[in-house]
Coordinates of C-alpha atoms in Angstrom, one line a residue:
X832 CA 47.1 32.4 12.1
X833 CA 46.6 31.6 15.7
X834 CA 42.8 31.9 15.5
X835 CA 42.6 29.1 12.9
X836 CA 44.9 26.7 14.7
X837 CA 42.9 26.8 18.0
X838 CA 39.6 25.7 16.4
X839 CA 41.4 23.0 14.4
X840 CA 43.0 21.7 17.6
X841 CA 39.5 21.7 19.3
X842 CA 38.1 19.7 16.4
X843 CA 40.9 17.1 16.6
X844 CA 40.3 16.8 20.4
X845 CA 36.6 16.2 19.9
X846 CA 37.3 13.7 17.1
X847 CA 39.7 11.8 19.3
X848 CA 36.8 11.2 21.8
X849 CA 35.2 8.7 19.5
X850 CA 35.9 4.9 19.4
X851 CA 39.0 3.5 20.8
X852 CA 41.5 2.5 18.2
X853 CA 42.1 -0.9 19.8
X854 CA 38.4 -1.7 19.8
X855 CA 37.3 -3.7 16.8
X856 CA 34.7 -1.9 14.6
X857 CA 31.2 -3.4 14.8
X858 CA 30.1 -5.3 11.8
X859 CA 26.5 -5.7 12.9
X860 CA 23.7 -3.5 11.6
X861 CA 22.3 -1.2 14.3
X862 CA 19.3 -2.6 16.1
X863 CA 16.0 -0.8 16.3
X864 CA 13.7 -0.3 19.2
X865 CA 10.7 -0.9 17.0
X866 CA 9.2 -4.3 17.1
X867 CA 8.8 -6.1 13.8
X868 CA 5.2 -5.8 12.6
X869 CA 3.0 -8.9 12.6
X870 CA 1.7 -9.9 9.2
X871 CA -1.7 -8.3 8.5
X872 CA -4.3 -11.0 8.1
X873 CA -7.7 -9.7 7.2
X874 CA -11.0 -11.4 7.9
X875 CA -13.3 -11.9 4.8
X876 CA -15.4 -8.9 5.8
X877 CA -12.3 -6.6 6.2
X878 CA -10.9 -7.9 2.9
X879 CA -14.2 -6.9 1.2
X880 CA -14.0 -3.5 2.9
X881 CA -10.4 -2.8 1.9
X882 CA -11.0 -4.0 -1.7
X883 CA -14.1 -1.8 -2.1
X884 CA -12.2 1.3 -0.9
X885 CA -9.1 0.4 -2.9
X886 CA -10.9 -0.3 -6.2
X887 CA -13.1 2.9 -5.7
X888 CA -9.9 4.8 -5.3
X889 CA -8.0 3.2 -8.2
X890 CA -10.9 3.5 -10.7
X891 CA -12.2 6.9 -9.6
X892 CA -15.6 5.5 -8.5
X893 CA -17.8 6.3 -5.5
X894 CA -17.5 3.7 -2.8
X895 CA -21.1 2.6 -3.1
X896 CA -20.6 2.0 -6.9
X897 CA -18.3 -0.9 -6.1
X898 CA -20.2 -4.2 -5.7
X899 CA -18.6 -7.3 -4.2
X900 CA -19.6 -10.2 -6.3
X901 CA -17.9 -13.0 -4.4
X902 CA -14.9 -14.2 -2.6
X903 CA -12.5 -17.0 -3.8
X904 CA -10.2 -17.7 -0.9
X905 CA -8.2 -14.5 -0.4
X906 CA -9.3 -12.9 -3.7
X907 CA -12.3 -10.6 -3.9
X908 CA -14.4 -10.4 -7.1
X909 CA -15.9 -7.0 -7.7
X910 CA -17.7 -5.0 -10.4
X911 CA -19.1 -1.6 -11.0
X912 CA -21.1 0.2 -13.8
X913 CA -18.9 1.3 -16.6
X914 CA -19.2 5.1 -16.9
X915 CA -19.1 5.2 -20.7
X916 CA -21.2 2.4 -22.1
X917 CA -23.2 1.4 -19.0
X918 CA -21.8 -2.2 -19.0
X919 CA -20.0 -3.7 -16.1
X920 CA -16.3 -3.4 -15.3
X921 CA -14.9 -6.3 -13.4
X922 CA -11.8 -6.8 -11.3
X923 CA -10.2 -9.0 -8.7
X924 CA -8.5 -7.7 -5.5
X925 CA -6.2 -9.2 -2.9
X926 CA -3.9 -8.0 -0.2
X927 CA -0.5 -9.0 1.1
X928 CA 0.1 -7.3 4.4
X929 CA -0.6 -3.6 3.7
X930 CA -0.2 -3.9 -0.1
X931 CA -3.4 -4.0 -2.2
X932 CA -3.1 -5.6 -5.6
X933 CA -5.8 -5.8 -8.3
X934 CA -6.3 -7.1 -11.8
X935 CA -8.8 -6.4 -14.5
X936 CA -11.1 -9.3 -15.5
X937 CA -12.9 -10.0 -18.8
X938 CA -10.8 -7.7 -20.9
X939 CA -10.8 -8.5 -24.6
X940 CA -7.1 -8.2 -24.5
X941 CA -5.7 -11.1 -22.4
X942 CA -2.5 -9.1 -21.6
X943 CA -4.6 -6.6 -19.7
X944 CA -6.0 -9.4 -17.4
X945 CA -2.9 -9.3 -15.1
X946 CA -2.1 -8.5 -11.6
X947 CA -0.9 -4.9 -11.3
X948 CA 2.2 -5.7 -9.4
X949 CA 4.9 -5.3 -11.9
X950 CA 7.6 -2.7 -12.2
X951 CA 6.1 0.5 -13.5
X952 CA 2.6 -0.2 -12.0
X953 CA 1.2 2.1 -9.2
X954 CA 1.7 0.8 -5.7
X955 CA -1.4 0.9 -3.5
X956 CA -1.2 0.4 0.3
X957 CA -3.9 0.6 2.9
X958 CA -4.3 1.3 6.6
X959 CA -7.4 -0.1 8.3
X960 CA -8.4 1.8 11.5
X961 CA -11.9 0.8 12.7
X962 CA -14.4 2.0 10.1
X963 CA -11.7 4.2 8.4
X964 CA -9.7 2.9 5.5
X965 CA -6.8 5.0 4.2
X966 CA -5.6 4.3 0.7
X967 CA -2.1 5.5 -0.3
X968 CA -1.1 5.2 -3.9
X969 CA 2.4 5.8 -5.2
X970 CA 2.6 6.4 -9.0
X971 CA 5.6 5.3 -11.0
X972 CA 6.8 8.9 -11.2
X973 CA 6.9 9.0 -7.4
X974 CA 3.8 11.2 -6.8
X975 CA 1.7 10.1 -3.9
X976 CA -2.1 10.4 -3.2
X977 CA -3.8 9.6 0.1
X978 CA -7.6 9.2 0.5
X979 CA -9.8 8.2 3.4
X980 CA -12.9 6.1 3.1
X981 CA -15.4 5.1 5.8
X982 CA -16.8 1.6 5.4
X983 CA -18.7 0.3 8.4
X984 CA -17.7 -3.3 9.4
X985 CA -21.3 -4.4 9.7
X986 CA -22.0 -3.1 6.2
X987 CA -19.7 -5.7 4.8
X988 CA -20.6 -8.5 7.1
X989 CA -23.7 -9.4 5.0

């Protein structure tokens, strides 16, 4: 019996070393040493690079198969050869900080021409590090894929 009382007393003594009872409990959230990240603002060339890598990843295409057809403000228009019938598939791409969002264009079903940013859609994020672009996709079931692409900045400057 005595062996169980001594460890219990030790635990109580350690627990009593915590906050003072007369000190009010803090209601503020703990602060972080990390600085808040600045918003990611891409140049037009970097936006083209990120969208090429992202659309190649999302649609299972080679990077050089994705053609940038134009830029409308912060939205990229892209296309690639359709693997089944040889026609062209078209999409638009945009970014919001590290989030890449896309939508199909020219689908015969208007409901399919929507931005893929709704609940149940995969979430695609990117990291731009020099010529390397990392695409991280999280599927609705929680599975994750990460792929790296190399897109030289001068390649997209044209």
